[in-house]
Coordinates of N, CA and C in Angstrom, one line a residue:
M1 N -99.4 101.0 142.2 CA -98.7 100.9 143.1 C -97.5 102.3 143.1
N2 N -97.1 102.9 144.4 CA -96.2 104.0 143.6 C -94.6 103.6 143.5
L3 N -93.8 104.4 142.7 CA -92.5 104.0 143.0 C -91.8 105.4 142.8
L4 N -90.8 105.8 143.7 CA -90.1 106.4 143.0 C -88.0 106.1 142.8
I5 N -88.0 106.6 141.5 CA -86.7 106.4 140.9 C -85.5 107.3 142.1
L6 N -84.6 107.0 142.8 CA -84.2 108.4 143.1 C -82.6 107.8 142.6
N7 N -82.3 109.0 141.6 CA -80.6 109.0 141.1 C -79.8 110.4 142.9
A8 N -79.0 109.6 142.5 CA -78.2 109.9 143.3 C -76.7 110.4 143.4
S9 N -76.6 110.0 142.5 CA -74.7 110.9 141.9 C -75.2 111.4 142.3
P10 N -73.8 112.4 142.2 CA -73.9 113.9 142.6 C -73.4 114.8 141.6
K11 N -73.5 113.9 140.4 CA -73.3 114.0 139.0 C -74.9 115.0 138.3
K12 N -74.9 116.1 138.4 CA -76.2 117.2 138.4 C -76.8 116.6 136.3
K13 N -75.3 116.4 135.4 CA -76.1 115.5 134.5 C -75.0 114.2 133.8
G14 N -76.0 113.3 133.4 CA -75.0 112.1 132.7 C -74.9 111.7 133.5
G15 N -73.6 110.3 134.0 CA -73.1 109.6 135.3 C -73.7 108.1 135.0
A16 N -73.4 107.0 135.0 CA -73.4 105.7 135.3 C -75.1 105.5 136.2
S17 N -75.3 105.9 137.4 CA -76.5 106.1 137.9 C -77.5 106.4 137.0
R18 N -77.4 107.5 136.3 CA -78.6 107.6 135.3 C -79.1 106.8 134.3
F19 N -78.1 106.9 134.1 CA -77.7 105.7 132.5 C -79.3 104.7 133.3
F20 N -78.4 104.2 134.2 CA -79.4 102.4 134.5 C -80.5 102.8 135.1
S21 N -80.7 104.3 135.6 CA -81.7 104.8 135.7 C -82.6 104.5 134.8
R22 N -82.4 104.8 133.9 CA -83.6 105.1 132.5 C -83.5 103.9 132.4
L23 N -82.2 103.4 132.5 CA -82.9 102.0 131.8 C -83.5 100.8 132.5
F24 N -83.6 101.0 133.4 CA -84.0 99.3 134.6 C -85.3 100.7 134.4
R25 N -86.0 101.5 134.1 CA -87.7 102.2 134.0 C -88.6 101.3 132.4
L26 N -87.7 101.0 131.8 CA -88.3 100.0 131.0 C -88.3 98.4 131.5
F27 N -88.1 98.3 132.5 CA -88.1 96.6 133.0 C -89.5 97.4 134.3
L28 N -90.6 98.4 134.1 CA -91.0 98.6 134.9 C -93.2 99.1 134.5
P29 N -93.3 98.4 133.3 CA -94.4 99.1 132.4 C -95.6 99.0 133.3
G30 N -96.7 99.5 133.3 CA -97.7 99.9 134.3 C -97.5 100.1 135.9
I31 N -96.0 100.6 136.0 CA -96.3 101.7 137.5 C -96.5 102.2 137.6
R32 N -96.7 103.0 138.3 CA -97.0 104.7 138.3 C -95.6 105.1 138.8
K33 N -94.3 105.4 137.6 CA -92.9 106.2 138.0 C -93.1 107.9 138.5
K34 N -91.8 108.4 138.9 CA -91.5 109.6 139.4 C -89.6 109.5 139.6
E35 N -89.0 110.1 138.6 CA -87.9 110.0 138.7 C -87.3 111.5 139.2
V36 N -86.4 111.7 140.9 CA -86.5 112.4 140.8 C -84.6 112.7 141.5
S37 N -84.0 113.1 140.6 CA -82.8 113.5 141.4 C -82.1 114.1 143.3
L38 N -80.8 113.2 143.9 CA -80.7 113.6 144.2 C -79.1 113.8 144.4
S39 N -78.7 115.0 144.5 CA -77.4 115.8 143.8 C -76.6 116.4 144.8
T40 N -77.7 117.2 145.7 CA -77.1 117.9 146.7 C -78.0 118.1 147.3
R41 N -77.8 119.0 148.4 CA -78.8 119.1 149.8 C -79.9 119.9 149.7
Q42 N -79.5 120.8 148.7 CA -81.6 121.3 147.8 C -81.9 120.5 147.9
D43 N -81.5 118.9 147.9 CA -82.4 118.0 146.6 C -83.2 117.9 147.8
F44 N -82.4 117.2 149.7 CA -83.1 116.4 150.5 C -84.4 116.4 151.3
Q45 N -85.1 118.0 151.1 CA -86.0 118.4 151.6 C -87.2 117.6 150.4
K46 N -87.2 117.8 149.0 CA -87.9 117.8 147.8 C -88.5 116.2 148.2
V47 N -87.1 115.8 148.4 CA -86.9 113.9 147.9 C -87.8 113.2 149.6
M48 N -87.1 114.3 150.7 CA -88.5 113.6 151.8 C -89.7 113.3 152.2
E49 N -90.3 115.1 151.4 CA -91.3 114.9 151.4 C -92.3 113.7 150.0
L50 N -92.0 113.3 149.8 CA -93.0 112.2 148.1 C -92.0 111.0 148.8
F51 N -91.4 110.5 150.0 CA -91.2 109.2 150.3 C -92.6 108.6 151.7
P52 N -93.1 109.8 152.1 CA -95.1 109.0 152.5 C -96.1 108.6 152.0
G53 N -96.2 108.7 150.6 CA -96.5 108.8 149.1 C -96.4 107.8 148.0
M54 N -94.9 107.0 148.5 CA -95.0 105.9 148.1 C -94.5 103.9 148.8
D55 N -94.6 104.1 147.7 CA -94.9 101.7 148.0 C -93.8 101.5 147.3
V56 N -93.0 101.6 147.1 CA -91.5 101.4 146.0 C -90.4 103.1 145.9
V57 N -89.2 102.4 147.0 CA -87.8 103.5 146.2 C -86.7 102.3 145.5
C58 N -86.5 103.4 144.5 CA -85.1 102.8 144.1 C -84.4 103.3 143.9
L59 N -83.1 103.6 144.8 CA -81.5 104.2 144.9 C -80.8 104.1 143.9
F60 N -80.2 104.4 142.8 CA -79.3 104.2 142.0 C -78.0 105.5 143.0
V61 N -76.9 104.6 142.9 CA -76.6 105.0 144.0 C -74.8 104.6 143.3
P62 N -73.1 105.6 142.8 CA -72.9 105.0 142.2 C -71.4 104.6 144.6
L63 N -70.5 103.3 144.1 CA -69.6 103.3 145.0 C -68.1 104.7 145.3
Y64 N -68.3 105.5 146.6 CA -67.3 106.5 147.1 C -66.8 105.7 147.9
V65 N -65.2 105.4 147.6 CA -64.2 104.7 148.6 C -65.2 103.9 149.8
D66 N -65.8 102.7 148.5 CA -66.2 101.6 149.4 C -67.2 101.7 149.8
G67 N -67.8 102.9 149.8 CA -68.9 103.3 150.4 C -70.1 104.4 149.8
L68 N -71.1 105.3 150.7 CA -71.9 105.5 149.9 C -71.2 107.5 150.1
P69 N -71.4 108.0 148.5 CA -71.0 109.5 149.0 C -71.2 110.3 149.8
S70 N -71.3 111.1 149.7 CA -71.4 111.8 151.3 C -72.7 112.3 151.5
H71 N -72.6 113.2 150.5 CA -73.7 113.8 150.3 C -75.5 112.8 150.7
V72 N -74.9 111.4 150.2 CA -75.9 110.8 150.3 C -76.6 109.9 151.8
V73 N -75.2 110.1 152.4 CA -75.1 109.6 154.0 C -76.1 110.9 155.0
E74 N -75.9 111.9 154.6 CA -76.5 112.6 155.5 C -77.7 112.9 154.9
F75 N -78.0 113.1 153.9 CA -79.1 112.5 153.7 C -79.9 111.7 154.6
L76 N -79.1 110.5 154.3 CA -80.0 109.1 155.3 C -79.9 109.7 156.6
M77 N -79.4 110.3 156.9 CA -79.2 110.7 158.4 C -79.9 111.8 158.5
Q78 N -80.9 112.3 158.4 CA -81.2 113.3 157.8 C -82.9 111.8 157.8
A79 N -83.1 111.4 156.6 CA -84.1 110.7 156.1 C -84.5 109.4 157.5
E80 N -83.4 109.3 158.2 CA -84.0 107.6 159.4 C -85.0 109.6 160.3
E81 N -84.9 110.3 160.8 CA -85.9 110.8 161.8 C -87.8 111.0 160.7
Y82 N -86.6 111.6 159.0 CA -88.3 111.8 158.9 C -88.8 111.0 158.7
C83 N -88.1 109.3 158.2 CA -89.2 108.8 158.4 C -90.3 108.1 159.0
K84 N -89.4 108.3 160.5 CA -90.1 108.1 161.8 C -90.9 108.4 162.2
N85 N -90.6 110.4 161.9 CA -92.2 110.8 162.1 C -93.7 111.1 161.5
H86 N -93.0 110.3 160.5 CA -94.4 110.9 159.4 C -94.7 108.7 158.7
S87 N -93.9 108.4 159.6 CA -94.9 106.9 159.4 C -94.7 106.0 157.8
C88 N -93.1 106.4 157.6 CA -93.3 106.2 156.2 C -93.0 104.4 156.0
R89 N -94.2 103.6 155.1 CA -93.8 102.5 154.8 C -93.9 101.9 153.4
F90 N -92.7 102.5 152.5 CA -92.1 101.2 151.4 C -90.9 101.2 151.9
R91 N -91.0 99.8 150.7 CA -89.7 99.5 150.3 C -88.3 99.3 150.1
L92 N -87.4 99.4 150.2 CA -85.9 100.4 149.8 C -85.6 99.0 148.8
Y93 N -85.3 100.0 147.5 CA -84.3 98.5 147.2 C -83.6 99.8 146.7
A94 N -81.8 99.4 145.7 CA -81.3 99.8 145.8 C -80.5 99.2 144.5
L95 N -80.0 99.9 144.0 CA -78.6 99.8 142.7 C -77.6 100.5 142.8
S96 N -76.1 99.7 143.2 CA -75.0 100.4 143.9 C -73.9 100.2 142.2
N97 N -73.4 101.1 141.8 CA -72.4 100.2 140.1 C -71.1 101.2 141.0
N98 N -70.4 100.7 139.8 CA -69.0 100.8 140.8 C -68.2 101.0 139.5
G99 N -66.3 101.7 138.9 CA -65.8 101.5 138.6 C -64.8 100.3 138.5
F100 N -64.7 99.6 139.2 CA -64.1 98.3 139.4 C -64.6 96.8 138.4
V101 N -63.8 96.0 138.5 CA -64.8 95.7 137.3 C -65.5 93.9 138.1
E102 N -65.7 93.7 139.5 CA -66.4 93.1 140.1 C -67.1 94.0 141.0
G103 N -68.3 93.1 141.0 CA -70.1 93.9 141.2 C -69.9 93.7 143.3
K104 N -69.2 92.9 143.4 CA -69.0 92.9 144.5 C -68.8 93.6 145.6
Q105 N -67.8 94.4 144.8 CA -67.6 95.5 145.3 C -68.6 96.3 145.9
N106 N -69.3 96.6 145.4 CA -70.4 97.3 146.1 C -71.2 96.5 147.2
R107 N -70.9 95.4 147.6 CA -71.2 95.4 149.2 C -71.4 96.2 150.0
P108 N -70.0 96.3 150.8 CA -70.9 97.4 151.9 C -72.0 98.1 151.9
A109 N -71.8 99.2 150.2 CA -72.8 99.9 150.4 C -74.2 99.8 150.3
L110 N -74.3 98.5 150.1 CA -75.6 97.1 150.4 C -75.7 97.3 151.4
H111 N -75.1 96.8 152.2 CA -75.6 96.6 153.6 C -75.2 98.0 154.7
M112 N -74.4 99.4 154.2 CA -75.1 100.1 155.1 C -76.2 100.4 154.3
L113 N -76.8 100.8 153.5 CA -79.0 100.5 153.4 C -78.8 99.4 153.7
Q114 N -79.0 98.9 154.3 CA -79.6 97.8 154.9 C -79.7 98.1 155.8
A115 N -78.5 98.7 156.6 CA -79.2 98.4 158.4 C -78.8 100.0 158.3
W116 N -79.6 101.1 157.6 CA -80.1 102.0 157.7 C -82.0 102.1 157.8
C117 N -82.1 101.0 156.9 CA -83.4 100.6 156.6 C -83.8 99.7 158.0
K118 N -83.0 99.2 158.4 CA -83.3 98.2 160.1 C -83.8 99.5 161.3
R119 N -82.9 100.8 161.3 CA -82.4 101.8 161.9 C -84.3 102.8 162.0
A120 N -84.4 103.2 160.3 CA -84.8 104.0 160.3 C -86.5 103.4 160.1
G121 N -86.6 101.9 159.9 CA -87.8 101.0 160.4 C -88.4 100.9 159.2
I122 N -87.6 101.1 157.9 CA -88.4 100.5 156.4 C -88.0 99.3 156.2
T123 N -88.4 99.1 155.6 CA -88.3 97.4 154.9 C -87.3 97.4 153.2
W124 N -86.2 96.5 154.1 CA -85.2 96.2 153.0 C -85.4 95.2 152.0
G125 N -85.3 95.5 151.0 CA -86.1 95.1 149.7 C -85.2 93.6 148.8
G126 N -83.9 94.7 149.9 CA -82.4 93.9 147.9 C -81.8 94.6 147.1
G127 N -80.7 94.2 146.9 CA -80.2 95.6 145.7 C -79.1 94.8 145.0
I128 N -79.2 95.0 144.0 CA -77.6 95.0 142.3 C -76.0 95.8 143.1
G129 N -75.3 94.7 142.6 CA -74.4 95.8 142.6 C -73.0 95.9 141.3
I130 N -73.0 96.4 141.1 CA -72.8 97.0 139.0 C -70.7 97.0 139.2
G131 N -70.4 95.9 138.6 CA -69.1 96.0 138.4 C -69.6 96.8 137.2
G132 N -68.1 97.6 136.3 CA -68.3 98.1 135.7 C -69.0 98.6 135.4
G133 N -69.9 100.1 136.0 CA -70.2 101.0 135.2 C -71.2 102.0 134.4
M134 N -69.5 102.8 134.9 CA -69.1 103.5 133.9 C -69.0 103.1 132.6
M135 N -67.9 102.0 132.0 CA -68.0 101.2 131.0 C -69.2 100.8 130.2
L136 N -70.2 100.5 130.6 CA -70.9 99.8 130.9 C -72.3 101.4 130.3
H137 N -71.7 102.1 130.7 CA -72.7 104.0 130.4 C -72.1 103.7 129.1
V138 N -70.2 103.9 129.1 CA -70.2 104.8 128.1 C -70.3 103.5 126.9
L139 N -70.5 102.5 127.1 CA -71.4 101.3 125.5 C -72.7 101.5 125.6
G140 N -73.3 102.1 126.1 CA -74.8 102.5 126.2 C -74.7 103.8 125.4
I141 N -73.6 104.6 125.0 CA -74.1 105.5 124.3 C -73.2 105.6 122.7
V142 N -72.3 104.3 122.6 CA -71.7 104.1 121.5 C -72.5 102.6 120.6
Y143 N -73.2 102.2 121.3 CA -73.3 101.6 120.5 C -74.4 101.5 119.8
P144 N -75.4 102.6 120.7 CA -76.7 102.7 119.6 C -75.8 104.1 118.7
I145 N -74.9 104.5 118.8 CA -74.8 105.2 117.4 C -74.3 104.4 116.4
L146 N -73.9 102.7 117.3 CA -73.2 102.5 115.5 C -74.4 102.1 115.2
I147 N -75.4 101.3 116.1 CA -76.7 100.9 115.3 C -77.2 101.7 114.5
G148 N -77.5 103.3 115.1 CA -78.1 104.3 114.2 C -77.5 104.6 113.0
I149 N -75.7 104.3 112.8 CA -75.7 104.4 111.4 C -75.4 103.4 110.5
L150 N -75.4 102.0 110.7 CA -76.0 100.9 110.2 C -77.3 101.3 109.6
L151 N -78.4 101.5 110.4 CA -79.9 101.7 110.4 C -79.9 103.2 108.5
L152 N -79.1 104.0 109.2 CA -78.9 104.7 108.2 C -79.0 104.5 107.1
Q153 N -77.3 103.6 107.0 CA -76.9 103.1 106.1 C -77.8 102.4 104.9
M154 N -78.7 101.5 106.0 CA -79.8 100.5 105.3 C -80.6 101.1 104.7
A155 N -81.5 102.1 105.4 CA -81.9 102.9 104.4 C -81.4 103.9 103.4
L156 N -80.5 104.1 102.9 CA -80.0 104.8 101.9 C -79.6 103.6 101.0
S157 N -79.8 102.0 101.4 CA -79.6 101.4 100.4 C -80.9 101.3 99.6
F158 N -81.4 100.9 101.1 CA -83.5 100.6 100.4 C -83.7 101.3 99.1
F159 N -83.6 102.7 100.0 CA -84.0 104.5 98.7 C -83.1 103.6 97.8
D160 N -81.8 103.4 97.4 CA -81.0 103.7 96.1 C -81.7 101.7 95.0
I161 N -81.2 101.2 96.1 CA -80.8 100.0 95.5 C -82.3 99.2 95.7
G162 N -83.3 100.0 96.9 CA -84.4 99.0 96.7 C -84.1 97.7 97.7
A163 N -83.2 96.8 98.2 CA -82.7 96.1 99.7 C -81.8 96.4 99.9
A164 N -81.8 96.0 101.4 CA -80.1 96.0 102.5 C -79.1 95.7 102.1
P165 N -78.0 96.0 101.7 CA -77.0 94.4 101.7 C -77.2 93.8 102.8
D166 N -76.9 92.4 102.6 CA -76.7 91.4 103.7 C -75.6 91.3 104.4
G167 N -74.9 92.2 104.4 CA -73.0 93.0 105.0 C -73.8 93.5 106.5
L168 N -74.9 94.5 105.5 CA -74.9 95.7 106.4 C -76.5 94.6 107.5
L169 N -77.2 94.4 107.1 CA -78.5 93.6 108.1 C -76.9 92.3 109.1
H170 N -75.7 92.0 108.2 CA -75.5 91.2 109.2 C -74.1 91.8 110.0
S171 N -74.0 92.9 109.9 CA -73.4 94.0 111.4 C -74.3 94.5 112.4
L172 N -75.9 95.2 111.6 CA -76.5 95.2 112.7 C -76.7 94.0 113.5
A173 N -77.0 92.6 113.5 CA -76.9 91.2 113.8 C -76.4 91.8 115.3
I174 N -75.0 91.7 114.7 CA -73.8 91.5 115.4 C -73.3 92.5 116.5
Q175 N -73.8 94.0 115.9 CA -74.0 95.5 117.0 C -74.7 94.8 117.5
I176 N -76.0 94.6 117.7 CA -77.1 94.3 118.9 C -76.6 93.2 120.0
F177 N -76.1 92.2 119.5 CA -75.7 90.6 120.3 C -74.7 91.3 120.9
T178 N -73.9 91.6 120.2 CA -72.7 91.6 121.7 C -73.3 93.2 122.3
W179 N -73.9 94.3 121.8 CA -74.5 95.4 123.3 C -75.0 94.3 124.9
L180 N -75.2 93.3 123.9 CA -76.7 92.9 124.7 C -75.9 91.5 125.7
F181 N -74.9 91.0 125.4 CA -74.0 90.6 126.0 C -73.1 90.7 126.7
L182 N -72.6 92.0 126.6 CA -71.5 93.0 127.5 C -72.6 94.0 128.2
N183 N -74.2 93.7 128.4 CA -75.0 93.8 129.6 C -76.0 93.2 130.3
S184 N -76.0 91.4 129.4 CA -76.7 90.9 130.1 C -76.6 90.1 131.5
G185 N -75.8 90.5 132.0 CA -75.9 90.6 133.5 C -76.7 91.5 134.5
V186 N -75.9 92.3 133.7 CA -77.0 93.5 134.2 C -78.2 93.3 133.6
L187 N -79.0 93.9 132.7 CA -80.4 93.1 131.8 C -81.1 92.3 132.5
F188 N -80.4 90.0 133.3 CA -81.0 89.7 133.5 C -81.4 90.4 135.8
C189 N -80.1 90.6 136.2 CA -80.8 92.1 137.0 C -81.6 92.4 137.6
M190 N -82.2 92.6 136.6 CA -82.6 94.2 136.5 C -84.0 93.9 136.2
A191 N -84.3 92.6 135.7 CA -85.8 91.2 135.7 C -85.1 90.5 136.8
R192 N -85.3 90.7 137.1 CA -84.8 89.9 138.8 C -85.8 91.1 139.5
L193 N -85.1 92.1 139.4 CA -84.9 93.2 140.7 C -86.7 93.3 140.9
S194 N -87.3 93.5 138.7 CA -88.5 94.5 138.6 C -89.3 93.4 139.1
L195 N -89.0 92.0 138.6 CA -90.2 90.6 139.5 C -90.1 91.0 140.2
A196 N -89.4 91.1 141.4 CA -89.6 91.7 143.8 C -90.4 92.4 143.9
I197 N -89.8 93.8 143.3 CA -91.2 94.3 143.0 C -92.4 94.2 142.1
F198 N -92.3 93.7 141.9 CA -94.2 93.5 141.3 C -94.9 92.4 142.7
R199 N -94.3 91.2 142.5 CA -94.4 90.6 143.5 C -93.9 91.4 145.6
E200 N -94.0 92.1 145.8 CA -93.4 93.4 146.6 C -92.9 92.3 147.5
R201 N -91.9 91.2 146.8 CA -90.6 90.8 147.7 C -89.9 91.3 147.9
A202 N -88.8 90.4 148.6 CA -86.9 91.0 149.0 C -86.6 89.8 148.1
L203 N -85.8 91.0 147.7 CA -85.0 90.0 146.5 C -83.4 90.2 147.6
T204 N -82.5 89.4 147.6 CA -81.8 88.6 148.0 C -79.9 89.2 147.0
D205 N -79.5 90.4 148.0 CA -78.7 90.7 146.9 C -77.9 90.4 145.9
Q206 N -78.1 91.3 144.6 CA -77.7 89.9 143.4 C -76.0 90.6 143.1
F207 N -74.8 90.3 142.2 CA -73.7 91.0 141.9 C -73.6 90.6 140.9
T208 N -73.4 91.6 139.5 CA -72.4 91.1 138.2 C -72.2 92.1 137.9
R209 N -71.6 92.5 136.7 CA -70.8 93.1 136.2 C -70.1 93.4 134.2
V210 N -69.5 94.2 133.6 CA -69.6 93.9 132.4 C -68.6 92.3 131.8
M211 N -69.5 92.1 131.1 CA -69.2 91.1 130.2 C -67.5 91.2 130.0
I212 N -67.0 91.3 130.4 CA -65.4 91.8 129.6 C -63.7 90.8 130.5
P213 N -63.5 90.3 129.7 CA -63.1 89.9 130.7 C -62.1 90.0 131.4
S214 N -61.3 90.5 132.7 CA -61.4 90.7 133.6 C -59.6 92.0 132.8
F215 N -58.7 91.0 132.2 CA -57.2 91.5 131.7 C -57.6 91.6 130.5
L216 N -58.6 92.2 130.1 CA -58.9 92.9 128.9 C -59.6 94.1 129.1
F217 N -60.4 95.0 130.5 CA -61.1 95.5 131.5 C -60.3 96.5 131.7
V218 N -58.9 95.7 132.0 CA -57.5 96.6 133.6 C -56.9 97.7 132.0
P219 N -56.6 97.3 131.2 CA -55.9 98.3 130.5 C -56.9 99.1 129.4
M220 N -58.5 98.6 129.1 CA -59.3 99.8 128.5 C -59.8 100.3 129.6
A221 N -60.1 100.4 130.8 CA -60.5 101.3 131.5 C -58.9 102.5 132.3
D222 N -58.0 101.3 131.6 CA -56.6 102.9 132.0 C -57.2 104.0 130.6
L223 N -57.1 103.5 129.8 CA -57.1 104.2 128.6 C -57.7 105.2 128.9
F224 N -59.2 104.6 129.4 CA -60.0 105.5 129.2 C -60.4 107.2 130.1
M225 N -59.9 106.7 131.5 CA -59.7 107.6 132.0 C -58.9 108.2 131.4
I226 N -57.1 107.8 130.8 CA -56.2 109.1 130.0 C -56.8 109.9 129.2
L227 N -58.0 108.7 128.6 CA -58.7 110.4 127.5 C -59.9 110.7 128.1
S228 N -60.1 110.5 128.9 CA -60.9 111.2 129.7 C -60.6 112.6 130.2
S229 N -59.1 112.6 130.9 CA -58.2 113.6 131.7 C -57.9 114.3 130.4
L230 N -57.4 113.4 129.2 CA -57.1 114.8 128.1 C -58.4 115.7 127.5
F231 N -59.0 114.8 127.2 CA -60.2 116.1 126.8 C -61.0 116.7 127.9
Q232 N -61.2 116.4 129.3 CA -61.5 117.4 129.5 C -60.3 118.6 130.3
G233 N -59.2 118.6 129.4 CA -58.2 119.8 129.9 C -57.0 119.5 131.2
R234 N -57.4 117.8 132.0 CA -57.1 118.0 132.9 C -55.8 117.0 133.3
F235 N -55.0 116.6 132.4 CA -54.1 115.9 132.4 C -53.2 116.3 132.8
L236 N -52.5 117.9 132.5 CA -51.6 118.0 132.7 C -51.6 118.7 134.5
F237 N -53.1 118.9 135.0 CA -53.3 119.1 136.6 C -53.1 117.6 138.0
A238 N -53.3 117.1 136.8 CA -52.7 115.6 137.9 C -51.6 115.1 137.0
L239 N -50.9 115.6 136.7 CA -49.8 115.3 137.3 C -49.1 116.4 137.8
L240 N -49.0 117.2 137.5 CA -48.6 117.8 138.2 C -48.9 118.6 139.9
K241 N -50.7 118.2 140.7 CA -50.7 118.6 141.5 C -52.3 119.4 141.4
R242 N -53.5 119.1 141.6 CA -54.2 120.4 141.2 C -54.0 121.2 142.1
D243 N -53.6 121.3 143.6 CA -53.7 122.2 144.2 C -51.5 123.0 144.4
T244 N -50.8 122.5 142.6 CA -50.0 123.0 142.7 C -49.7 124.4 142.3
P245 N -50.6 125.8 140.9 CA -50.4 126.5 141.5 C -51.2 127.8 143.3
R246 N -52.0 126.8 144.2 CA -52.5 127.6 145.3 C -50.7 127.3 146.1
R247 N -50.1 126.1 146.2 CA -48.2 126.3 147.2 C -48.0 127.0 146.3
V248 N -47.3 127.5 145.4 CA -46.9 128.9 144.9 C -47.3 130.1 145.4
K249 N -48.9 129.7 145.3 CA -48.7 131.2 145.4 C -48.4 130.7 147.1
T250 N -48.7 130.3 147.9 CA -48.5 130.1 149.5 C -46.6 131.0 149.5
L251 N -46.3 129.7 149.0 CA -44.5 129.7 148.6 C -44.0 131.6 148.8
R252 N -44.2 132.0 147.1 CA -44.4 133.3 147.5 C -45.1 134.8 148.8
N253 N -46.2 133.6 148.8 CA -45.8 134.8 150.2 C -45.9 134.5 151.8
G254 N -44.3 133.4 151.7 CA -43.3 133.5 152.7 C -44.6 132.6 153.1
G255 N -45.2 132.0 153.3 CA -46.5 130.7 154.3 C -45.9 129.4 153.6

């Protein structure tokens, strides 16, 4: 079986879609996998040329305004004719993630992909909608760092006293269990999706989320967005509007 993992995030580096695509690779042992990026128009042709040789395509895409990113829509319009002319016979699965807490927010994007499959003559395999995708991505960076620090402390203690303190072992177990719990919904849905791929069957659309209560998720997400703006040096422009300098220039020129 030949499988194409298609990261359709417009971000060239990082991003939640890339994180989920790499996590999903762990669920597909023994399958020939190729991972490519679909972030700009320059990627369109090289991606379409891979379609005829694929049995399965897994699309990882972020939710933009309750739908697909514009470059993905443009790509699908071109890929529709390409698939018809080149007799593509792959099965399409998709994983859509968003920054909201509810995974069902991704339902319209999955319906759009299903409709495209019908028009292009491609078999729709089903999809997963993930809520809190960016938070899961951040946790996927933070927790490995915390676990790595604990493992380093355990190694130093072992060389110093010949044993790892029980407190460190307890902390390590808590960190691993917490990460697994927060990602449990995603891991379960990915396991079901991988099983459907192995069995060459369709999957009923699944929806999941980061396992954090909504009343905690919202203030945490707001704080994260504020800090992101501050560290990227964009907080002031966000308050004053990004086009403020352009407006000032226009007023000076009498526009």
